């Protein structure tokens, strides 16, 4: 529907998703042109997923997690075959959907792209779409409007395809009721724990156990080669920060570019939509004509008629109100009609791809020129960026030459370009985004090269990001070394004691569980707790599945679970009763959640079918390679 598409919250949020996109989209054409080397990570039909594309996606996901987790982020979280496989699955799914959408001839229209962009809050000033804010936001992310709109068009197309599949499933009412009954069922449980601490005190390690573990697992105690480096960064942003722009320059630029600061006219309108897809064009046109007669007869009843008759759910509840919009944000026929009417005027029947509209213009914001004071900061930033771009282009080659011609120190280059020489903490060979400019693979490869390690010379100037060059040199280097047994002995002994204590609690816990199931119950159970599948917060998360799997045909029922690092827990299910009846709002929320889960399952089944149709090949050796 017309307004439903414009107000689709998932699509409205695409802007932020694209700006920090963890799984970047690439055009189908670029896949076809990829040149394989035999090391491609996967292949979807004839389309290759290269090592470079995979590494870029992995790094973007690392950066996203680093931003979300801050100091708690551990780069090793993605350094597993399972994590890399999950990321690759997403890349494969995207390409499958792109190929399928192309085969179906699905393509997001210009109108859909315009409506989506116009509805993004990040592009608005005082609640209205601002082309200047739009372009500035993209520039800040190193994107162009053309590139962003191409990505957005692709994403809308993919959402349409996936959404069509996901929305095709319906959760039957009887099934939903049965699931709700199971989910809300209450079980009264009691807990008995065998704590790890009680067993730790009893553990006695065999003589030489720690040394034996050390010898058999020496790789675990190796300190990888590492280095500390000093470095300098030449960037366009850094150059811009050194520049100054006068008020006269700003005023001159404003006077010569006034066309950029014209705030276009906006209209506010309400509409009644009669969708043709439901009843066919002829019937829809006839119904719209009848509604028009009613509106013309009683113009003040427009909002009430829209609430009762409009097929646009997004605006019908608001009496048909669409809010303010600029030219080009609506489909052409609607746009032409709305901008040709006077305030308060009601249109005739207007046809669009969505059906037939009756439009009432309810407000007009005339176009006007933005004053210099409102755009001064924006112009200053633009002038600085333009000047910095020119100066960076001039400085880049000279910077590269300076760090090469005087290889034993970064100070000459730093002095020449007014840069600070910074120093890193310990760095490993593996790229890590938390290390900022020193998290670049190419720069790290240069730092860890034989020449750099041996002679402590400057690396070449490496482009680590758009318009950003970095040169570095080693100030301290340590090769791979095995930590001494004495330095790790205490940690090994603690680990072995915990393992043995955990094994003892598990063994005793399992033995007691067997006895309980035989009717030998002499334990001092804790107080009773009432839990359900919808709310099992009162018991350990690892225990919940087992408690609800327990056979309660005969009570009491028992379950046990190992709790790593804690011990072992036994549970006694003493009573089972029907859950409280959910109020309508809660019931509706759960049903929607179930429907969402079913939709996700439908999409997964659809993707599985696409994998068979287009033949997916995964190069496991390339995926698992550490040199990726």
XYZ file of C-alpha atoms in Angstrom:
628
model
C 0.000 0.000 0.000
C 0.995 3.592 -0.645
C 1.499 4.897 2.895
C 2.153 1.463 4.331
C 5.270 1.238 2.181
C 6.369 4.715 3.178
C 5.910 3.986 6.873
C 7.402 0.464 6.925
C 9.581 0.773 10.035
C 11.934 -2.004 8.992
C 12.759 -0.215 5.771
C 12.908 3.198 7.480
C 15.712 1.757 9.635
C 17.714 0.608 6.615
C 19.794 3.783 6.586
C 21.550 3.001 9.854
C 21.803 -0.660 8.891
C 23.543 0.278 5.649
C 25.879 2.793 7.271
C 27.105 0.155 9.756
C 26.277 -2.827 7.600
C 27.909 -5.974 8.996
C 27.210 -8.003 5.898
C 27.837 -5.619 3.001
C 25.918 -5.969 -0.244
C 27.735 -5.956 -3.562
C 26.052 -5.599 -6.963
C 25.450 -8.802 -8.936
C 27.569 -7.426 -11.752
C 30.563 -7.106 -9.460
C 30.257 -10.763 -8.480
C 30.298 -11.921 -12.039
C 33.401 -9.871 -12.698
C 35.280 -11.275 -9.680
C 38.404 -13.085 -10.721
C 38.839 -16.372 -8.871
C 42.222 -17.656 -7.804
C 41.215 -21.057 -6.515
C 41.072 -19.601 -3.006
C 37.521 -18.252 -3.240
C 35.601 -18.996 -0.069
C 32.356 -20.038 -1.763
C 30.465 -20.096 -5.038
C 26.735 -19.535 -5.652
C 26.016 -20.810 -9.126
C 28.534 -18.866 -11.222
C 28.953 -16.114 -8.616
C 32.080 -16.201 -6.449
C 32.563 -15.007 -2.892
C 36.218 -14.032 -2.795
C 38.622 -14.003 0.122
C 38.702 -10.197 -0.091
C 34.902 -9.912 0.140
C 34.825 -12.355 3.033
C 37.629 -10.563 4.925
C 35.914 -7.219 4.461
C 32.674 -8.617 5.865
C 34.531 -10.210 8.797
C 36.279 -6.938 9.627
C 33.002 -5.005 9.418
C 31.367 -7.472 11.793
C 34.316 -7.124 14.184
C 33.961 -3.349 14.105
C 30.232 -3.577 14.773
C 30.791 -5.836 17.785
C 33.604 -3.597 19.043
C 31.270 -0.598 18.906
C 28.498 -2.496 20.710
C 30.659 -4.149 23.399
C 33.330 -1.491 23.948
C 35.998 -2.661 26.375
C 34.353 -6.080 26.717
C 34.959 -6.869 23.047
C 37.288 -9.831 22.448
C 38.513 -10.075 18.820
C 38.839 -13.843 19.246
C 35.055 -14.109 19.350
C 35.032 -14.325 15.540
C 38.251 -16.322 15.280
C 36.497 -19.687 15.088
C 35.360 -21.835 12.204
C 31.785 -21.670 13.554
C 31.729 -17.847 13.580
C 33.266 -17.586 10.110
C 30.797 -20.180 8.807
C 27.868 -18.148 10.176
C 29.138 -14.999 8.448
C 29.652 -16.910 5.205
C 26.102 -18.287 5.430
C 24.776 -14.727 5.515
C 26.841 -13.768 2.479
C 25.598 -16.829 0.606
C 21.971 -16.098 1.553
C 22.271 -12.532 0.284
C 23.601 -13.677 -3.042
C 20.920 -16.372 -3.356
C 18.214 -13.766 -2.780
C 19.824 -11.342 -5.220
C 19.988 -13.983 -7.934
C 16.392 -15.078 -7.278
C 15.118 -11.492 -7.232
C 16.859 -10.891 -10.543
C 15.329 -14.045 -12.033
C 11.874 -12.910 -10.910
C 12.395 -9.443 -12.351
C 11.914 -7.844 -8.924
C 13.258 -4.305 -8.747
C 12.582 -1.509 -6.271
C 11.184 1.533 -8.086
C 12.561 5.067 -7.927
C 9.428 6.057 -5.999
C 10.063 3.385 -3.360
C 13.666 4.556 -2.925
C 12.587 8.223 -2.684
C 9.856 7.461 -0.158
C 12.253 5.443 1.988
C 14.955 8.117 1.977
C 12.403 10.826 2.703
C 11.165 8.991 5.774
C 14.558 8.510 7.465
C 14.817 10.714 10.569
C 18.599 11.074 10.161
C 17.960 12.997 6.923
C 15.476 15.471 8.416
C 15.783 18.970 9.841
C 12.885 20.120 12.018
C 10.890 17.097 10.910
C 11.382 17.790 7.178
C 13.599 16.024 4.655
C 16.795 18.000 3.987
C 18.884 17.254 0.900
C 21.817 19.035 2.545
C 21.561 16.877 5.676
C 21.189 13.792 3.461
C 24.340 14.536 1.459
C 26.308 15.548 4.559
C 25.361 12.326 6.379
C 26.517 10.239 3.427
C 29.757 12.201 3.041
C 30.535 11.561 6.700
C 30.436 7.836 5.916
C 32.444 8.141 2.689
C 29.378 7.402 0.550
C 27.811 9.132 -2.425
C 24.057 9.528 -2.975
C 24.294 7.316 -6.075
C 26.110 4.559 -4.197
C 23.799 4.725 -1.192
C 20.663 4.713 -3.337
C 21.954 1.693 -5.286
C 22.498 -0.189 -2.016
C 19.124 0.917 -0.709
C 17.344 -0.176 -3.891
C 18.987 -3.570 -3.579
C 18.043 -3.908 0.077
C 14.396 -2.960 -0.521
C 14.265 -5.550 -3.300
C 15.674 -8.229 -0.992
C 13.263 -7.311 1.797
C 10.353 -7.553 -0.620
C 11.443 -11.022 -1.692
C 12.172 -12.317 1.818
C 9.067 -10.623 3.209
C 6.832 -12.196 0.597
C 8.072 -15.609 1.686
C 7.959 -14.887 5.415
C 4.417 -13.485 5.314
C 3.046 -16.445 3.381
C 2.756 -18.650 6.489
C -0.221 -18.400 8.851
C -0.291 -19.591 12.440
C -3.476 -21.608 12.837
C -5.546 -20.527 15.868
C -5.811 -24.066 17.246
C -2.051 -24.563 16.931
C -1.412 -21.206 18.587
C -3.709 -22.099 21.495
C -1.933 -25.412 22.054
C 1.455 -23.746 21.985
C 0.271 -21.043 24.381
C -1.018 -23.680 26.787
C 2.370 -25.424 26.814
C 4.279 -22.155 27.116
C 2.248 -20.910 30.085
C 2.135 -24.231 31.978
C 3.584 -23.847 35.485
C 5.867 -26.324 37.202
C 6.672 -26.152 40.906
C 10.333 -27.100 41.290
C 12.844 -27.414 44.102
C 16.622 -27.338 43.725
C 19.543 -29.101 45.384
C 23.082 -28.079 44.403
C 26.402 -29.830 44.753
C 28.734 -26.816 44.800
C 32.158 -26.959 43.204
C 33.898 -25.286 46.150
C 33.124 -28.171 48.494
C 34.939 -30.569 46.166
C 37.877 -28.297 45.325
C 39.201 -28.581 48.873
C 39.263 -32.364 48.551
C 41.149 -32.523 45.245
C 44.751 -33.700 45.469
C 46.749 -33.528 42.269
C 49.176 -36.319 41.480
C 52.856 -35.460 41.639
C 53.961 -34.019 38.329
C 50.404 -33.577 37.011
C 50.894 -29.880 36.291
C 54.256 -30.451 34.561
C 52.769 -33.300 32.500
C 49.897 -31.031 31.362
C 52.417 -28.279 30.544
C 54.554 -30.606 28.432
C 51.571 -32.105 26.583
C 49.947 -28.726 25.893
C 52.939 -26.481 25.367
C 51.278 -24.671 22.451
C 48.730 -23.236 24.887
C 51.526 -21.478 26.776
C 53.291 -19.865 23.864
C 53.379 -16.081 23.729
C 52.956 -15.139 20.056
C 55.420 -12.778 18.404
C 54.475 -9.198 19.140
C 55.773 -5.709 18.724
C 55.308 -2.121 19.741
C 55.389 0.482 17.014
C 55.445 4.214 16.559
C 53.453 5.664 13.710
C 52.217 8.809 11.985
C 48.868 9.350 10.271
C 48.323 11.668 7.316
C 44.611 12.075 6.665
C 42.314 14.438 4.857
C 40.394 14.987 8.103
C 43.612 15.899 9.905
C 44.523 18.393 7.206
C 41.014 19.859 7.341
C 41.369 20.400 11.091
C 44.438 22.562 10.446
C 42.637 24.798 7.954
C 40.777 28.025 8.670
C 37.934 29.527 6.624
C 37.059 33.244 6.865
C 33.561 34.655 7.154
C 34.121 36.457 3.862
C 34.865 33.175 2.090
C 31.741 31.611 3.584
C 29.577 34.579 2.520
C 31.025 34.542 -1.000
C 30.322 30.823 -1.400
C 26.793 31.249 -0.029
C 26.034 34.084 -2.475
C 27.245 32.059 -5.448
C 25.377 28.875 -4.502
C 22.041 30.214 -3.313
C 20.203 27.659 -5.407
C 21.472 24.971 -2.976
C 19.775 26.685 -0.066
C 16.297 26.954 -1.434
C 13.954 25.060 0.863
C 11.416 23.565 -1.556
C 7.693 23.870 -1.153
C 6.006 21.153 0.889
C 2.407 20.007 0.983
C 0.375 18.269 3.636
C -2.436 16.090 2.413
C -4.972 13.504 3.486
C -6.257 10.811 1.167
C -8.766 8.021 0.844
C -7.379 5.026 -1.033
C -9.515 2.396 -2.738
C -7.083 -0.419 -3.557
C -7.615 -2.026 -6.937
C -5.789 -5.245 -6.070
C -8.669 -6.402 -3.877
C -11.717 -5.808 -6.072
C -10.324 -5.025 -9.506
C -9.875 -1.694 -11.290
C -13.429 -1.132 -12.480
C -15.046 -1.763 -9.114
C -12.360 0.252 -7.321
C -12.856 3.220 -9.664
C -16.629 3.070 -9.183
C -16.296 2.880 -5.398
C -13.898 5.833 -5.393
C -16.359 7.846 -7.497
C -19.152 7.155 -4.983
C -16.898 8.186 -2.087
C -15.971 11.358 -3.945
C -19.645 12.291 -4.193
C -19.997 11.839 -0.412
C -16.904 13.965 0.229
C -18.103 16.715 -2.098
C -21.471 16.663 -0.403
C -19.978 16.885 3.098
C -16.306 18.017 2.927
C -16.055 18.144 6.727
C -16.630 14.371 6.828
C -13.423 13.614 4.895
C -11.492 12.308 7.909
C -14.363 10.098 9.062
C -14.834 8.688 5.557
C -11.095 7.973 5.339
C -11.144 6.080 8.650
C -14.047 3.910 7.492
C -13.182 3.396 3.836
C -9.470 3.927 3.077
C -7.449 0.825 2.232
C -4.236 2.470 3.416
C -3.893 1.220 7.017
C -0.992 3.563 7.746
C -3.035 6.724 7.255
C -6.666 5.589 7.614
C -6.478 5.589 11.416
C -5.348 9.232 11.229
C -8.229 10.304 9.030
C -6.112 9.827 5.909
C -3.386 12.259 7.034
C -0.013 11.745 5.305
C 1.852 14.633 6.910
C 4.071 17.053 4.971
C 6.061 15.876 1.946
C 8.139 17.441 -0.797
C 7.895 17.076 -4.555
C 8.983 13.686 -5.843
C 8.354 11.844 -2.583
C 5.024 10.443 -3.741
C 4.104 8.499 -6.881
C 3.877 10.854 -9.856
C 0.102 10.982 -10.335
C -0.467 11.633 -6.629
C 2.371 14.166 -6.559
C 1.041 16.086 -9.576
C -2.460 16.285 -8.124
C -1.390 17.343 -4.608
C 0.898 20.111 -5.883
C -1.695 21.501 -8.283
C -4.401 21.973 -5.617
C -5.050 24.904 -3.310
C -5.159 24.482 0.457
C -8.483 22.940 1.477
C -9.231 21.804 -2.074
C -10.363 18.236 -2.764
C -9.204 16.436 -5.915
C -11.152 14.248 -8.263
C -10.422 10.521 -8.445
C -6.637 10.085 -8.980
C -5.296 6.759 -10.213
C -1.912 5.339 -9.129
C -0.236 1.940 -8.979
C -1.910 1.420 -5.606
C -5.456 2.094 -6.720
C -7.645 5.225 -6.701
C -7.161 8.206 -4.400
C -9.266 11.150 -3.284
C -6.830 13.822 -2.095
C -7.399 16.789 0.192
C -4.578 19.323 0.607
C -4.559 20.414 4.253
C -1.432 22.554 4.454
C 1.180 24.347 2.339
C 4.715 25.347 3.336
C 5.923 27.761 0.681
C 9.471 27.430 -0.596
C 11.972 29.773 0.991
C 15.660 30.545 1.140
C 17.649 29.341 4.146
C 19.469 32.227 5.872
C 23.281 32.214 5.995
C 23.297 31.772 9.771
C 21.486 28.432 9.429
C 23.959 26.973 6.925
C 27.223 28.672 7.947
C 28.649 25.606 9.720
C 27.708 23.381 6.798
C 29.429 25.701 4.285
C 32.525 25.976 6.471
C 32.802 22.175 6.646
C 32.328 21.900 2.876
C 35.004 24.526 2.127
C 37.428 22.857 4.530
C 36.782 19.478 2.990
C 37.307 20.790 -0.547
C 40.562 22.494 0.413
C 41.698 19.487 2.444
C 40.990 17.156 -0.466
C 43.229 19.237 -2.706
C 45.995 19.534 -0.103
C 45.831 15.824 0.757
C 46.268 14.874 -2.891
C 49.326 17.148 -3.030
C 50.755 15.894 0.276
C 50.220 12.140 -0.173
C 53.106 11.570 -2.570
C 55.459 13.830 -0.624
C 54.568 11.998 2.609
C 55.264 8.612 1.000
C 58.613 9.853 -0.278
C 59.586 11.331 3.093
C 59.090 8.089 5.080
C 60.940 6.147 2.358
C 63.889 8.503 1.882
C 64.594 8.807 5.621
C 63.805 5.217 6.706
C 65.361 5.325 10.193
C 62.953 7.851 11.710
C 59.384 9.110 11.325
C 60.208 12.488 12.870
C 61.212 14.261 9.634
C 57.884 13.356 7.987
C 55.988 14.247 11.153
C 57.676 17.660 11.366
C 57.139 18.431 7.698
C 53.404 17.732 7.803
C 52.807 18.840 11.424
C 51.856 15.351 12.588
C 52.151 13.711 15.991
C 54.303 10.591 16.325
C 52.140 8.152 18.261
C 53.066 4.880 19.949
C 51.087 1.662 20.072
C 50.657 -0.950 22.745
C 51.681 -4.543 21.953
C 50.453 -5.665 18.524
C 49.998 -9.181 17.149
C 50.130 -10.261 13.511
C 46.356 -10.730 13.437
C 44.458 -7.601 12.412
C 42.244 -6.226 15.155
C 39.955 -3.205 14.554
C 40.418 -2.041 18.170
C 43.933 -1.026 17.185
C 42.562 1.704 14.934
C 44.907 2.577 12.054
C 47.284 -0.210 13.145
C 44.510 -2.769 12.711
C 45.095 -2.812 8.954
C 46.292 -6.159 7.498
C 48.621 -4.625 4.929
C 50.275 -2.333 7.469
C 50.733 -5.195 9.951
C 52.240 -7.373 7.218
C 54.759 -4.583 6.522
C 55.570 -4.177 10.236
C 56.094 -7.910 10.769
C 58.147 -8.311 7.584
C 61.708 -9.610 7.919
C 63.231 -6.285 6.868
C 61.154 -4.308 9.361
C 61.918 -6.659 12.250
C 65.623 -6.888 11.493
C 66.401 -3.269 10.583
C 63.617 -1.322 12.371
C 63.014 0.729 9.213
C 59.902 2.731 8.394
C 57.198 0.871 6.559
C 55.901 2.328 3.330
C 52.952 4.716 3.612
C 49.928 2.402 3.646
C 46.388 3.525 2.822
C 44.436 2.100 5.780
C 41.180 3.883 4.921
C 39.877 6.340 2.360
C 42.133 9.421 2.326
C 44.219 8.091 5.231
C 47.903 7.106 4.999
C 49.914 5.558 7.838
C 53.634 4.837 8.128
C 55.058 2.954 11.110
C 58.269 1.473 12.488
C 59.102 -1.033 15.232
C 60.359 0.277 18.567
C 60.289 -3.078 20.405
C 59.923 -6.641 19.138
C 59.543 -10.002 20.880
C 59.556 -13.298 18.959
C 57.316 -16.245 19.774
C 58.382 -17.674 23.130
C 57.250 -20.380 25.495
C 56.285 -19.140 28.942
C 58.275 -20.889 31.663
C 56.589 -23.642 33.624
C 57.100 -21.761 36.883
C 55.262 -18.681 35.529
C 52.135 -20.674 34.631
C 52.303 -23.478 37.202
C 49.749 -21.933 39.583
C 47.249 -21.377 36.769
C 47.649 -24.957 35.535
C 47.144 -26.381 39.029
C 43.992 -24.276 39.486
C 42.655 -25.461 36.123
C 43.353 -29.139 36.864
C 41.770 -28.912 40.322
C 38.652 -27.294 38.869
C 38.415 -29.991 36.205
C 38.736 -32.756 38.755
C 36.256 -31.109 41.150
C 33.795 -30.629 38.279
C 34.150 -34.302 37.329
C 33.498 -35.357 40.927
C 30.374 -33.195 41.238
C 29.088 -34.532 37.930
C 29.715 -38.139 38.958
C 28.043 -37.724 42.345
C 25.201 -35.668 40.874
C 24.426 -38.293 38.236
C 24.505 -41.057 40.867
C 22.076 -39.155 43.084
C 19.780 -38.537 40.106
C 19.619 -42.296 39.459
C 18.754 -42.875 43.114
C 16.047 -40.190 43.050
C 14.385 -41.747 40.041
C 14.314 -45.032 41.960
C 12.411 -43.334 44.773
C 15.344 -42.791 47.158
C 14.764 -39.143 48.041
C 16.553 -38.016 51.225
C 17.815 -34.628 50.049
C 17.246 -31.318 51.835
C 15.607 -29.506 48.912
C 15.434 -25.743 48.649
C 12.187 -23.792 48.684
C 9.644 -24.393 45.931
C 9.728 -22.092 42.885
C 7.017 -21.728 40.268
C 8.394 -21.511 36.711
C 7.034 -21.700 33.172
C 8.556 -21.845 29.736
C 7.629 -18.186 29.361
C 9.318 -17.233 32.635
C 12.022 -19.552 33.953
C 14.214 -16.871 35.523
C 14.176 -18.539 38.976
C 16.264 -21.507 37.806
C 19.598 -21.679 35.976
C 19.280 -21.227 32.172
C 21.020 -24.570 31.546
C 18.493 -26.318 33.798
C 15.311 -24.905 32.253
C 15.217 -27.153 29.140
C 15.741 -30.290 31.232
C 13.127 -29.306 33.814
C 10.544 -28.877 31.060
C 11.591 -32.101 29.325
C 11.086 -34.107 32.505
C 8.290 -36.695 32.252
C 5.591 -35.399 34.603
C 3.082 -38.183 33.985
C 4.088 -39.410 37.437
C 5.130 -36.952 40.137
C 7.533 -36.137 41.595
C 9.787 -36.029 38.539
C 13.518 -35.345 38.616
C 16.167 -33.742 36.413
C 19.846 -32.969 36.780
C 22.302 -30.737 34.972
C 26.014 -30.014 35.105
C 26.780 -26.329 35.688
C 30.322 -25.663 34.439
C 32.339 -23.709 36.979
C 29.524 -24.040 39.545
C 28.967 -27.749 40.122
C 25.877 -29.897 39.567
C 22.187 -29.137 40.212
C 19.308 -31.527 40.850
C 15.674 -30.501 40.379
C 12.477 -31.985 41.752
C 9.228 -31.227 39.919
C 6.540 -31.539 42.606
C 3.480 -30.061 40.900
C 2.226 -29.158 37.414
C -0.695 -26.837 36.797
C -2.218 -24.835 33.972
C -0.804 -21.356 33.575
C -2.711 -18.164 34.211
C -4.986 -17.100 31.391
C -3.221 -14.466 29.320
C -4.914 -11.134 28.838
C -5.736 -10.206 25.238
C -2.720 -7.943 24.804
C -0.253 -10.553 26.108
C -1.893 -13.321 24.120
C -1.730 -11.261 20.932
C 1.956 -10.495 21.568
C 2.778 -14.191 22.001
C 0.801 -15.184 18.905
C 2.653 -12.548 16.911
C 5.937 -13.850 18.235
C 4.999 -17.373 17.221
C 3.978 -16.114 13.801
C 7.317 -14.336 13.487
C 9.154 -17.534 14.373
C 7.143 -19.417 11.760
C 7.936 -16.737 9.182
C 11.629 -17.084 9.969
C 11.355 -20.833 9.516
C 9.568 -20.325 6.188
C 12.377 -18.041 5.013
C 15.002 -20.587 6.070
C 13.201 -23.340 4.171
C 13.006 -21.055 1.146
C 16.746 -20.322 1.345
C 17.458 -24.053 1.604
C 15.449 -24.597 -1.601
C 17.397 -21.810 -3.332
C 20.668 -23.471 -2.312
C 19.599 -26.628 -4.103
C 18.392 -24.676 -7.132
C 21.506 -22.580 -7.669
C 24.172 -24.991 -6.379
C 26.223 -23.611 -3.499
C 29.831 -24.717 -3.081
C 31.882 -23.871 0.037
C 35.673 -24.052 0.028
C 36.160 -25.274 3.589
C 39.948 -25.162 3.309
C 39.849 -21.475 2.362
C 37.282 -20.730 5.072
C 39.341 -22.404 7.790
C 42.640 -20.935 6.618
C 44.301 -18.737 9.220
C 45.919 -16.758 6.415
C 42.613 -15.358 5.230
